[in-house]
Amino acid sequence: MATLPLYPEILVAIFLCFLFLCHWRWSKTRTITNWPIVGMLPGILQNLSNVHEYFTWLLKHNGGTFEFKGPWFTGTNTVLTSDPMNIHHICSKNFLNYPKGSEFQEIFDVLGDGIFTSDHDSWRYQRKLLQTLLKDNKFKLFFEEGVKGKVEKGLIPILDYVSSLGIEVDLQDIFQRFTFDSVCLTVLGHDPNCLSIEFPKVAHSKAFDELEKSLLYRHFVPERWWKLQKKLQIGSEKKLSDAWKVLDEFVNECISTKRDELTLKKEELKFNLFTAIVMEEKEEEMNGNITKSNKFLRDTATNLLAAGRDTVSAGLTWLFGLLAAHPLVEAKILEEIKEHLLDNGKSKDLNIDELSKLVYLHGAICESLRLFPPIPFNLKYSVQSDILPSGHSIRPNTRMGYSLYSMGRMESIWGQDCLEFKPERWISERGGIVHVPSFKFIAFNSGPRTCLGKDITFIQMKIIASTIIWNYRVHTVESHPVLPRFSIVLHMKHGLKVRISKRFV
């Protein structure tokens, strides 16, 4: 009797093995069938390499909301939507009925009890704490100077070096190195120096890539299947465990070092989020010792590192991929930089006020994020029964998925030119930024869980983008394939291989 609960999963495993053995005979198809026992999973597996495009097709042909039927007894049935009104309902109007939920927390166990996985009081506490710190002028100045310093001492020397040699370089790799250094400085006050001419191998940075692939895999297979792999330490779960260990060793070492600094060198402390969080705890004695525990600090740091490294680097990669394919857009950004950021032929200091004048660049960034949102898919769970604005009935504990990637490709939301890269759609007749509701442009999420780092993301992207566009020409390598990677973050599968040359010699 002890093995009876696993019986459906055994049937699924046998059936899936059969499907994979026959896979070479299949051609990709966009039809989806609700099979006995395995449900619609074979259709997803057939299209896993282009799963976001597949979701987009399904949603377009089902009025913007689609009910996925998973294998029997596995609890993977999911209501998938790209309907803005449904998303507004889920993320704002009926927010309390759609928390992350325990299932989400199990999938993203590597993030611990951080802000991205927590709910209720724990989430509110962490959000309030981080919101206070991020709004502090001391933090804004620290962040701005840190990004500009990394541009001057890291990014420019590398781009000068590769341009002088005329060699190919993976711009995605450069951006990931930049943002990892930057976020480590911001959060932990530690610069791992990933961004250098030597292009050193950095295990804790690469660990993120492996974690992201494995975490997305968990979304598409039955829970007991990946938990069995985890128990046996095989397949993607073995890779996840190894990457998790590498990441934890790095974060815990940084925490230990910072604790020593807090104890021994209070008068010499430099600002960073880790220090600010601990000092905030000491000053206000908020919630006892919660922020003093290593687990809290580890979870907070891991969540912030994941957000700061991958979302910004992915956003920059797709932006430059699009600019390389749209030289007229790049030319307009160049004219804007020349008009607002030059004084008698010399570059002005890139502060927040000056960057706010780059309206067309802002529009280009928004347009890139619309088409290629760094987090292409989000998941929640219902608490009670509900009816969505689309009319779909939701039962308790229903998996709710919304596709950010698909939303950018819906004519019903953006018009017939939805697939075109047009920064102009973000600019008003008076030359200002057009406001678009967050449940329509959802790259930074919507409602109470709207991304706290939205403003600093734009600052960082504008500093990096304006520096590169003004000083260098970026050409993608001919015939280089540009495809999304299978990951919870929308990286490019093969990177962004480019050649770089100086604009002014």
mmCIF file of C-alpha atoms in Angstrom, residues 4 162 214 227 231 233 240 304 358 394 437:
data_model
loop_
_atom_site.group_PDB
_atom_site.id
_atom_site.type_symbol
_atom_site.label_atom_id
_atom_site.label_comp_id
_atom_site.label_asym_id
_atom_site.label_seq_id
_atom_site.Cartn_x
_atom_site.Cartn_y
_atom_site.Cartn_z
ATOM 1 C CA LEU A 4 0.122 3.142 -4.256
ATOM 2 C CA VAL A 162 37.925 43.868 -28.000
ATOM 3 C CA SER A 214 16.388 23.708 -13.470
ATOM 4 C CA LYS A 227 11.114 15.618 -6.127
ATOM 5 C CA LYS A 231 15.863 12.671 -3.592
ATOM 6 C CA GLN A 233 20.198 13.407 -6.882
ATOM 7 C CA LEU A 240 20.474 22.405 -9.221
ATOM 8 C CA LEU A 304 18.448 40.617 -4.599
ATOM 9 C CA LEU A 358 16.652 60.727 -22.888
ATOM 10 C CA ILE A 394 -11.346 29.357 -10.663
ATOM 11 C CA PRO A 437 -0.968 50.700 -16.993
#
